[in-house]
Coordinates of C-alpha atoms in Angstrom, one line a residue:
Chain A
X1307 CA 134.7 6.6 67.0
X1308 CA 134.5 9.9 66.6
X1309 CA 137.1 12.0 66.4
X1310 CA 138.4 13.9 69.3
X1311 CA 138.4 17.6 67.4
X1312 CA 134.8 16.9 65.7
X1313 CA 132.7 19.7 66.7
X1314 CA 129.7 19.3 64.5
X1315 CA 128.3 15.9 63.2
X1316 CA 125.3 15.6 60.9
X1317 CA 124.7 12.4 60.2
X1318 CA 121.6 11.3 57.3
X1319 CA 119.9 14.4 58.0
X1320 CA 116.5 14.3 56.3
X1321 CA 113.8 17.4 56.4
X1322 CA 109.7 16.8 54.9
X1323 CA 107.6 19.2 55.3
X1324 CA 104.0 18.6 55.4
X1325 CA 102.3 20.8 53.4
X1326 CA 98.3 21.2 51.7
X1327 CA 100.0 19.9 48.5
X1328 CA 101.8 16.9 50.1
X1329 CA 104.8 16.0 51.5
X1330 CA 107.8 18.4 49.7
X1331 CA 111.4 16.8 50.7
X1332 CA 113.6 19.2 51.3
X1333 CA 116.9 17.7 51.9
X1334 CA 116.9 14.1 51.5
X1335 CA 120.4 13.1 53.0
X1336 CA 122.9 15.1 54.5
X1337 CA 126.0 13.4 56.0
X1338 CA 129.3 15.5 57.4
X1339 CA 131.6 16.5 60.1
X1340 CA 133.5 19.9 61.0
X1341 CA 136.1 20.1 63.1
X1342 CA 136.5 22.6 65.9
X1343 CA 137.7 26.3 64.5
X1344 CA 136.9 25.6 61.0
X1345 CA 135.3 27.6 58.6
X1346 CA 133.0 25.7 55.9
X1347 CA 130.9 27.2 53.2
X1348 CA 128.3 25.4 52.2
X1349 CA 127.3 26.3 48.5
X1350 CA 124.1 25.0 46.5
X1351 CA 121.7 25.9 43.4
X1352 CA 118.8 28.1 44.7
X1353 CA 116.1 26.1 46.4
X1354 CA 118.6 22.8 47.6
X1355 CA 117.6 23.2 50.9
X1356 CA 120.3 25.8 52.5
X1357 CA 118.6 27.6 54.9
X1358 CA 116.4 24.5 56.0
X1359 CA 119.9 22.6 56.7
X1360 CA 120.6 25.5 58.3
X1361 CA 118.0 26.2 61.0
X1362 CA 118.1 22.0 61.4
X1363 CA 122.0 23.1 62.5
X1364 CA 121.0 25.9 64.6
X1365 CA 117.9 24.0 66.2
X1366 CA 115.3 26.0 64.9
X1367 CA 113.7 22.7 62.9
X1368 CA 113.0 19.5 64.0
X1369 CA 114.5 17.2 61.1
X1370 CA 112.7 14.5 60.2
X1371 CA 114.8 11.7 60.6
X1372 CA 119.1 11.7 61.2
X1373 CA 121.4 13.6 63.6
X1374 CA 122.9 16.6 64.7
X1375 CA 125.4 16.2 67.3
X1376 CA 127.0 19.4 68.9
X1377 CA 130.3 18.4 71.3
X1378 CA 128.8 14.6 71.5
X1379 CA 125.4 15.2 72.0
X1380 CA 122.6 15.7 70.0
X1381 CA 120.7 19.3 69.3
X1382 CA 117.3 18.8 70.4
X1383 CA 116.9 22.7 70.1
X1384 CA 118.2 26.5 70.7
X1385 CA 121.1 26.1 72.5
X1386 CA 124.0 28.6 73.8
X1387 CA 126.6 26.8 71.5
X1388 CA 125.5 28.2 68.7
X1389 CA 124.8 31.7 67.4
X1390 CA 123.1 32.5 64.4
X1391 CA 123.3 35.5 61.3
X1392 CA 120.1 35.6 59.5
X1393 CA 120.1 37.0 56.2
X1394 CA 117.1 40.3 57.0
X1395 CA 119.8 42.2 59.0
X1396 CA 116.4 44.5 58.9
X1397 CA 114.4 41.8 60.1
X1398 CA 116.3 40.0 62.5
X1399 CA 117.8 43.2 64.4
X1400 CA 115.3 45.4 66.7
X1401 CA 114.8 48.8 65.7
X1402 CA 113.5 49.8 69.3
X1403 CA 116.8 48.9 70.9
X1404 CA 120.1 50.9 70.0
X1405 CA 123.3 48.9 68.3
X1406 CA 124.5 48.2 71.6
X1407 CA 121.2 47.1 73.6
X1408 CA 120.5 44.8 70.8
X1409 CA 124.5 42.6 70.7
X1410 CA 123.5 42.9 74.9
X1411 CA 120.1 41.7 74.6
X1412 CA 120.9 37.8 74.5
X1413 CA 124.0 38.1 77.2
X1414 CA 120.3 39.8 79.8
X1415 CA 120.3 35.4 80.4
X1416 CA 123.6 34.6 80.8
X1417 CA 125.4 34.4 84.1
X1418 CA 127.5 37.2 84.3
X1419 CA 128.8 40.3 86.5
X1420 CA 127.6 43.8 84.9
X1421 CA 131.3 44.1 84.1
X1422 CA 131.5 41.2 81.7
X1423 CA 128.8 42.2 80.0
X1424 CA 130.1 45.5 79.6
X1425 CA 133.5 44.0 78.2
X1426 CA 132.4 41.4 76.0
X1427 CA 129.8 43.8 74.3
X1428 CA 132.0 46.4 73.9
X1429 CA 134.5 44.0 72.5
X1430 CA 132.1 42.8 70.1
X1431 CA 131.3 46.0 68.6
X1432 CA 134.9 47.3 68.4
X1433 CA 135.6 43.9 66.7
X1434 CA 133.0 44.3 63.9
X1435 CA 134.7 48.4 63.8
X1436 CA 131.2 50.5 64.8
X1437 CA 132.5 51.6 68.1
X1438 CA 131.1 55.2 67.0
X1439 CA 127.6 53.7 66.8
X1440 CA 126.6 52.0 69.3
X1441 CA 124.4 54.8 70.6
X1442 CA 122.7 54.6 67.1
X1443 CA 119.4 52.8 66.5
X1444 CA 120.1 50.1 63.3
X1445 CA 118.0 52.0 61.0
X1446 CA 120.2 55.0 61.2
X1447 CA 123.2 52.5 60.0
X1448 CA 123.7 51.6 56.3
X1449 CA 123.0 47.5 55.3
X1450 CA 126.2 46.4 55.4
X1451 CA 126.6 48.4 58.8
X1452 CA 123.7 46.6 60.1
X1453 CA 124.6 43.2 59.3
X1454 CA 128.0 44.2 60.8
X1455 CA 125.8 44.8 64.0
X1456 CA 124.2 41.3 64.0
X1457 CA 127.8 39.6 63.3
X1458 CA 128.9 41.8 67.0
X1459 CA 125.6 40.2 68.6
X1460 CA 126.7 36.6 67.6
X1461 CA 130.1 36.8 68.8
X1462 CA 129.5 38.6 71.9
X1463 CA 127.4 35.3 72.7
X1464 CA 130.8 33.2 72.5
X1465 CA 128.7 30.4 70.6
X1466 CA 131.1 27.8 69.7
X1467 CA 129.7 27.5 66.1
X1468 CA 128.8 30.8 64.4
X1469 CA 125.8 30.0 61.9
X1470 CA 125.2 32.5 58.6
X1471 CA 123.1 32.1 56.4
X1472 CA 123.8 34.1 53.3
X1473 CA 124.7 37.4 55.3
X1474 CA 125.1 39.0 52.7
X1475 CA 123.0 38.0 49.9
X1476 CA 121.8 41.7 50.5
X1477 CA 124.7 44.2 50.4
X1478 CA 126.5 45.8 47.1
X1479 CA 129.6 44.3 46.2
X1480 CA 132.1 46.5 47.7
X1481 CA 129.9 46.1 51.4
X1482 CA 130.1 42.1 50.6
X1483 CA 134.1 42.2 50.0
X1484 CA 134.4 44.5 53.7
X1485 CA 132.1 41.7 55.0
X1486 CA 133.8 38.9 53.6
X1487 CA 137.2 40.5 54.8
X1488 CA 135.7 40.5 58.3
X1489 CA 134.5 37.3 58.2
X1490 CA 138.0 35.8 57.9
X1491 CA 139.7 38.1 59.9
X1492 CA 137.4 36.8 62.7
X1493 CA 138.0 34.2 61.9
X1494 CA 141.3 34.1 62.1
X1495 CA 141.4 35.9 65.0
X1496 CA 139.3 34.5 67.3
X1497 CA 139.3 30.8 65.9
X1498 CA 135.5 30.9 65.6
X1499 CA 134.2 28.0 63.8
X1500 CA 131.6 29.0 61.2
X1501 CA 129.4 27.7 59.2
X1502 CA 128.5 30.2 56.2
X1503 CA 125.9 29.4 53.5
X1504 CA 125.6 30.9 50.6
X1505 CA 124.7 31.0 46.9
X1506 CA 127.7 32.7 45.5
X1507 CA 130.2 30.3 44.2
X1508 CA 133.4 32.8 44.5
X1509 CA 132.4 33.8 47.9
X1510 CA 132.7 30.2 49.1
X1511 CA 135.9 29.6 47.1
X1512 CA 137.3 33.0 48.8
X1513 CA 136.0 32.4 52.8
X1514 CA 135.7 29.0 53.1
X1515 CA 138.9 26.1 53.9
X1516 CA 136.1 23.7 53.2
X1517 CA 133.2 24.0 50.2
X1518 CA 130.4 21.6 51.1
X1519 CA 128.8 21.6 47.4
X1520 CA 125.2 20.6 47.9
X1521 CA 122.9 19.1 45.4
X1522 CA 119.4 20.4 44.4
X1523 CA 116.6 19.4 46.2
X1524 CA 116.1 16.8 48.1
X1525 CA 119.2 17.6 48.8
X1526 CA 122.7 15.5 49.8
X1527 CA 126.9 16.5 50.1
X1528 CA 127.4 16.5 46.5
X1529 CA 131.2 16.9 46.9
X1530 CA 133.0 18.5 50.0
X1531 CA 136.2 20.1 48.6
X1532 CA 139.1 21.3 50.7
X1533 CA 139.9 24.6 49.8
X1534 CA 144.1 24.8 49.4
X1535 CA 144.8 28.3 49.3
X1536 CA 147.0 30.0 51.8
X1537 CA 145.0 31.0 55.1
X1538 CA 146.0 34.8 54.1
X1539 CA 143.5 36.0 51.9
X1540 CA 142.5 39.1 49.9
X1541 CA 140.0 40.1 48.0
X1542 CA 143.3 40.8 44.8
X1543 CA 145.7 38.8 45.0
X1544 CA 143.9 35.8 46.3
X1545 CA 141.4 35.8 43.4
X1546 CA 144.0 36.4 41.3
X1547 CA 145.6 33.1 42.1
X1548 CA 145.5 30.7 39.3
X1549 CA 144.1 28.0 42.3
X1550 CA 141.3 30.3 43.2
X1551 CA 140.3 30.4 38.9
X1552 CA 140.7 26.1 39.3
X1553 CA 138.5 25.8 42.3
X1554 CA 135.2 28.2 41.2
X1555 CA 135.2 26.7 37.9
X1556 CA 135.1 23.2 39.7
X1557 CA 132.7 24.2 42.3
X1558 CA 130.6 26.0 39.3
X1559 CA 130.3 23.0 37.2
X1560 CA 129.5 20.8 40.6
X1561 CA 126.4 23.6 40.9
X1562 CA 125.6 23.3 37.5
X1563 CA 125.6 19.5 37.4
X1564 CA 123.3 19.6 40.5
X1565 CA 121.3 21.9 38.7
X1566 CA 121.1 20.1 35.5
X1567 CA 120.5 17.1 38.1
X1568 CA 123.2 14.7 36.2
X1569 CA 125.0 14.3 39.3
X1570 CA 124.9 10.6 41.2
X1571 CA 123.0 10.2 43.6
X1572 CA 125.0 8.8 46.7
X1573 CA 124.8 5.0 47.7
X1574 CA 123.6 5.5 51.3
X1575 CA 120.2 8.1 49.9
X1576 CA 117.1 6.8 52.0
Chain B
X986 CA 140.8 96.1 53.9
X987 CA 142.6 92.9 53.1
X988 CA 140.2 91.2 55.5
X989 CA 137.2 92.6 54.0
X990 CA 135.5 90.0 51.3
X991 CA 132.6 92.3 50.5
X992 CA 129.4 91.6 51.4
X993 CA 127.0 90.8 48.0
X994 CA 123.7 91.2 49.7
X995 CA 122.4 91.0 53.2
X996 CA 122.9 87.5 54.1
X997 CA 119.3 85.6 54.6
X998 CA 118.5 86.2 58.7
X999 CA 118.6 82.7 60.3
X1000 CA 114.8 82.2 61.7
X1001 CA 115.1 81.4 65.6
X1002 CA 113.1 79.4 67.2
X1003 CA 111.3 82.1 69.0
X1004 CA 109.9 83.3 65.5
X1005 CA 109.0 79.2 64.3
X1006 CA 107.1 78.7 67.4
X1007 CA 105.3 81.8 66.9
X1008 CA 104.3 81.3 63.1
X1009 CA 103.2 77.8 65.0
X1010 CA 100.7 79.5 66.9
X1011 CA 99.3 81.7 64.5
X1012 CA 98.4 78.2 62.1
X1013 CA 97.2 76.3 65.2
X1014 CA 95.3 79.2 66.7
X1015 CA 94.9 81.2 63.3
X1016 CA 91.2 79.4 62.3
X1017 CA 89.9 78.9 65.6
X1018 CA 90.5 83.0 66.1
X1019 CA 88.7 83.9 63.6
X1020 CA 85.7 81.3 63.9
X1021 CA 85.0 82.9 67.9
X1022 CA 85.2 86.3 65.7
X1023 CA 82.6 85.8 62.7
X1024 CA 80.9 84.2 65.6
X1025 CA 80.7 87.5 67.5
X1026 CA 79.5 89.1 64.9
X1027 CA 77.0 86.7 63.8
X1028 CA 75.3 86.8 67.3
X1029 CA 75.0 90.5 67.8
X1030 CA 72.4 90.0 64.7
X1031 CA 71.1 87.4 65.9
X1032 CA 68.1 87.0 68.4
X1033 CA 68.4 83.7 68.7
X1034 CA 68.3 82.9 72.2
X1035 CA 69.9 79.4 72.3
X1036 CA 73.1 80.6 70.2
X1037 CA 74.6 83.4 72.9
X1038 CA 77.5 84.7 71.7
X1039 CA 81.0 84.5 73.0
X1040 CA 81.3 86.9 75.3
X1041 CA 78.2 85.6 77.2
X1042 CA 79.8 82.1 77.1
X1043 CA 82.8 83.3 77.7
X1044 CA 81.8 85.0 81.7
X1045 CA 79.5 82.2 81.5
X1046 CA 82.4 79.7 81.6
X1047 CA 83.8 82.1 84.3
X1048 CA 81.2 81.9 86.7
X1049 CA 80.5 78.2 85.7
X1050 CA 83.7 76.3 85.9
X1051 CA 86.1 78.8 88.3
X1052 CA 85.4 77.9 91.9
X1053 CA 83.3 75.2 93.2
X1054 CA 82.8 73.5 89.8
X1055 CA 86.3 72.1 89.6
X1056 CA 86.2 70.0 93.1
X1057 CA 82.4 68.6 92.7
X1058 CA 82.1 68.1 88.8
X1059 CA 85.5 68.7 86.4
X1060 CA 87.3 66.2 89.1
X1061 CA 84.9 63.2 89.3
X1062 CA 84.5 63.6 85.7
X1063 CA 88.5 63.6 85.1
X1064 CA 89.0 60.9 87.9
X1065 CA 87.1 58.8 86.7
X1066 CA 88.3 59.3 82.8
X1067 CA 91.4 58.5 83.8
X1068 CA 90.7 55.1 85.9
X1069 CA 88.6 54.0 83.1
X1070 CA 91.3 55.0 80.5
X1071 CA 93.9 53.5 82.6
X1072 CA 92.0 50.2 83.6
X1073 CA 91.3 49.5 79.7
X1074 CA 95.0 50.1 78.9
X1075 CA 96.4 47.9 81.6
X1076 CA 93.4 45.1 81.0
X1077 CA 93.4 45.6 77.3
X1078 CA 97.5 45.3 77.1
X1079 CA 97.4 42.5 79.1
X1080 CA 94.8 40.5 77.6
X1081 CA 95.7 41.1 74.1
X1082 CA 99.1 40.2 74.5
X1083 CA 97.9 36.7 76.1
X1084 CA 95.2 36.1 73.3
X1085 CA 97.4 37.5 70.5
X1086 CA 100.4 35.2 71.6
X1087 CA 98.1 32.0 71.9
X1088 CA 97.0 31.1 68.4
X1089 CA 93.9 28.1 69.9
X1090 CA 92.7 31.3 72.3
X1091 CA 92.3 33.8 69.7
X1092 CA 90.5 31.3 67.2
X1093 CA 88.5 30.6 70.4
X1094 CA 87.7 34.2 71.4
X1095 CA 87.0 36.0 67.9
X1096 CA 83.7 35.8 67.6
X1097 CA 83.0 36.8 71.5
X1098 CA 85.3 39.6 71.4
X1099 CA 83.8 40.9 68.0
X1100 CA 79.9 40.1 69.6
X1101 CA 81.1 42.3 72.9
X1102 CA 82.7 44.9 70.7
X1103 CA 79.9 45.2 68.0
X1104 CA 77.5 46.4 71.4
X1105 CA 77.2 50.0 72.0
X1106 CA 78.7 50.8 75.4
X1107 CA 76.0 52.8 76.2
X1108 CA 73.3 49.9 76.6
X1109 CA 75.4 48.5 79.4
X1110 CA 74.3 51.8 81.5
X1111 CA 71.2 50.1 82.8
X1112 CA 72.4 47.3 83.3
X1113 CA 75.6 49.1 85.3
X1114 CA 72.8 50.7 87.1
X1115 CA 70.8 47.5 88.1
X1116 CA 74.0 45.4 89.4
X1117 CA 76.0 48.5 90.6
X1118 CA 74.1 51.2 91.4
X1119 CA 74.6 55.0 90.4
X1120 CA 78.4 55.0 91.8
X1121 CA 81.7 56.0 90.3
X1122 CA 82.5 52.1 90.1
X1123 CA 79.5 51.8 87.2
X1124 CA 81.1 54.9 85.3
X1125 CA 84.3 53.5 85.6
X1126 CA 82.8 50.5 83.8
X1127 CA 81.2 51.8 81.2
X1128 CA 83.9 53.7 79.9
X1129 CA 86.0 50.6 80.1
X1130 CA 83.2 48.8 78.4
X1131 CA 83.9 50.9 75.5
X1132 CA 87.7 51.9 75.3
X1133 CA 88.6 48.5 76.5
X1134 CA 87.8 47.1 72.6
X1135 CA 90.3 49.4 70.4
X1136 CA 93.0 48.9 73.0
X1137 CA 92.1 45.0 73.1
X1138 CA 91.9 43.8 69.5
X1139 CA 95.0 46.0 67.8
X1140 CA 97.3 44.7 70.5
X1141 CA 95.7 41.4 69.6
X1142 CA 96.8 42.1 66.1
X1143 CA 100.4 43.8 66.9
X1144 CA 101.1 41.0 68.5
X1145 CA 100.1 38.3 66.5
X1146 CA 102.1 40.5 63.4
X1147 CA 105.3 39.8 65.1
X1148 CA 107.9 39.9 62.8
X1149 CA 108.9 36.1 61.9
X1150 CA 112.7 36.8 62.0
X1151 CA 112.7 38.8 65.0
X1152 CA 111.2 35.7 67.0
X1153 CA 113.3 33.5 65.5
X1154 CA 116.3 35.5 66.6
X1155 CA 114.7 35.5 69.9
X1156 CA 114.6 31.7 69.5
X1157 CA 118.3 30.6 68.4
X1158 CA 119.3 33.1 71.2
X1159 CA 117.2 31.4 73.8
X1160 CA 116.0 35.3 74.7
X1161 CA 113.8 33.6 78.8
X1162 CA 110.3 34.3 78.4
X1163 CA 110.4 37.5 80.1
X1164 CA 112.8 39.2 78.3
X1165 CA 111.0 38.5 75.2
X1166 CA 108.1 40.3 76.2
X1167 CA 109.7 43.2 77.3
X1168 CA 112.3 43.6 74.6
X1169 CA 110.7 41.8 71.4
X1170 CA 106.5 41.4 71.7
X1171 CA 105.7 44.5 73.5
X1172 CA 108.1 46.8 71.3
X1173 CA 106.6 45.3 67.9
X1174 CA 103.2 45.6 68.9
X1175 CA 103.4 49.3 70.5
X1176 CA 102.9 51.1 67.0
X1177 CA 99.3 49.2 66.9
X1178 CA 98.6 49.4 70.8
X1179 CA 98.9 53.3 70.6
X1180 CA 97.0 53.2 67.5
X1181 CA 93.9 51.5 69.6
X1182 CA 95.0 54.1 73.2
X1183 CA 94.0 56.4 70.9
X1184 CA 90.4 55.2 69.8
X1185 CA 90.0 54.7 73.1
X1186 CA 90.9 58.3 74.3
X1187 CA 88.0 59.7 72.2
X1188 CA 85.4 56.3 73.1
X1189 CA 86.3 56.9 77.1
X1190 CA 85.5 60.7 76.5
X1191 CA 82.5 60.2 75.2
X1192 CA 81.6 57.3 77.6
X1193 CA 82.4 59.5 80.8
X1194 CA 79.6 62.4 79.5
X1195 CA 77.0 59.7 78.4
X1196 CA 77.7 57.8 82.0
X1197 CA 77.2 60.6 83.9
X1198 CA 73.9 62.2 82.3
X1199 CA 71.8 59.0 83.5
X1200 CA 71.8 58.0 87.7
X1201 CA 73.7 61.1 88.4
X1202 CA 74.2 63.9 90.7
X1203 CA 77.9 65.1 89.9
X1204 CA 80.4 65.5 86.9
X1205 CA 80.3 67.3 83.5
X1206 CA 78.3 65.6 82.0
X1207 CA 75.3 65.8 84.7
X1208 CA 75.9 69.4 85.2
X1209 CA 75.7 69.8 81.2
X1210 CA 72.4 68.4 81.1
X1211 CA 71.2 70.3 83.7
X1212 CA 71.7 73.5 82.5
X1213 CA 70.1 72.1 79.5
X1214 CA 67.1 71.0 81.4
X1215 CA 67.2 74.5 83.0
X1216 CA 67.0 76.3 79.7
X1217 CA 70.6 78.0 81.0
X1218 CA 71.9 78.2 77.5
X1219 CA 75.2 80.0 77.6
X1220 CA 76.1 77.7 81.1
X1221 CA 75.3 74.8 79.0
X1222 CA 77.3 76.0 76.1
X1223 CA 80.2 76.6 78.2
X1224 CA 80.2 73.1 79.5
X1225 CA 80.5 71.8 75.9
X1226 CA 83.0 74.4 75.6
X1227 CA 85.3 72.9 78.2
X1228 CA 84.8 69.0 76.9
X1229 CA 86.6 70.2 74.1
X1230 CA 89.0 71.6 75.6
X1231 CA 89.3 68.4 77.7
X1232 CA 89.6 66.7 74.4
X1233 CA 92.3 68.9 72.8
X1234 CA 94.5 68.2 76.0
X1235 CA 94.1 64.5 76.2
X1236 CA 94.8 64.9 72.2
X1237 CA 98.1 66.9 73.0
X1238 CA 99.1 65.0 76.1
X1239 CA 98.8 61.7 73.4
X1240 CA 100.9 63.0 71.3
X1241 CA 103.6 63.9 73.8
X1242 CA 103.3 60.5 75.0
X1243 CA 103.7 58.7 71.5
X1244 CA 106.0 60.9 70.0
X1245 CA 108.3 59.4 73.2
X1246 CA 107.0 55.6 73.0
X1247 CA 107.4 55.6 69.5
X1248 CA 110.5 57.0 68.4
X1249 CA 112.3 54.5 66.8
X1250 CA 108.9 53.6 64.6
X1251 CA 108.8 57.5 63.7
X1252 CA 112.6 57.4 62.6
X1253 CA 112.3 54.2 61.0
X1254 CA 109.4 55.7 58.6
X1255 CA 111.3 58.4 57.8
X1256 CA 114.3 56.6 56.7
X1257 CA 112.1 54.3 55.0
X1258 CA 110.5 56.9 52.9
X1259 CA 113.4 58.8 52.3

């Protein structure tokens, strides 16, 4: 029997790309579950199919086999319970629309009154700290601010799961720290369940309540590690905790093993 | 004086908007003005009757075009041009969007489109004459048959090249079909569409004149050909001058519209270049 609080269930997910050069197995066999309100980080060596996994979760790609279940019903395509924040903010925001119009666009087809829609948009823009930039165009803003707009667009959509695909890979280190705290804050205040894909080990440990470590391709879940750091996190003090160092060392070792391909394969693999 | 800080020299006077506009005009019109002057001097020494001086042509211009000719020739020409352009843009963008979005349709139509584009539109005048007679419709059809191609082909290309991440974003947020067309596909293609329209504009002007030169009883093309056949040389030149002015006016109007429609595009490019 599935747990009542289980929000997202992934079972034996496998994805094979057909290409001219033959079949490429991007994802071997991934299974995990996620409870409502969790913040799960997915980390793995580069080229391990993180983005593929995420697109399967979001219904943007059909898995070759296996199951993605959201609230007990299978995910067969994009659906309103999920919102994606893409890595390439510059290509995901529409440059001909203002910040406000970008955030509003996905809400247009939802059956909301004008006032409700305005409230959602204003609230989301406020939550990411950009009310002064609502009338600007995305290209007038810095990279970090653009990614904030993308986050605002996702939370205004009111998804049950926020899916983030290496969202901060293209911004500088200081901006990145601010954005990480924004994600923690949004998760804390709004209880949004979040799947956060990253290749940055420190980031995964700092952000996550759980870290899923993926093997190299064909991918399976190498380890599912609970992060037992206090929920109140701070860039300075949390990162200075001995436990933080232990956890990041552990994750780092696992990823190195994954890269060497020396980790044991799971029994259930096809 | 304690409040007086002492001036080291005259402060540079900020150039006002008036000065800037005046200098812009000087730059824009300076060379044309010099050309007219040179031509005037040259024509006083020349005895060639096919090249009258600017004063003669200017007089002919006023006599020929200020009056009934506006209603009889200029307005019919301009309305044919306007109809032809609007039809080219509407049909070109609509068909281009459909073809650009459907890959199979694009692959099916591409050879055919290349073939039709390669046909010089003026050869369709005799065909149009047979099928439609010496009507306004024939002339509009000829204009469309030439001006539609740059619009159509650029729209196809612009729609096809819509960024994959932008499309994926629309997919993941389940943007509806019409919203996608209006907020994603058309704006994304708009720089290419405007390029097509700009090319279509000059083609349309050429075809307007040519279509009026045959089987016609009104219009600028007709009038210019008439003057030429009757050795009304100054009048003929004044017609050519008018065509040039219409071309400039079209370019100015287009530039104005383009700057409004593509403000985001130019702004973005400036930011990326900086």
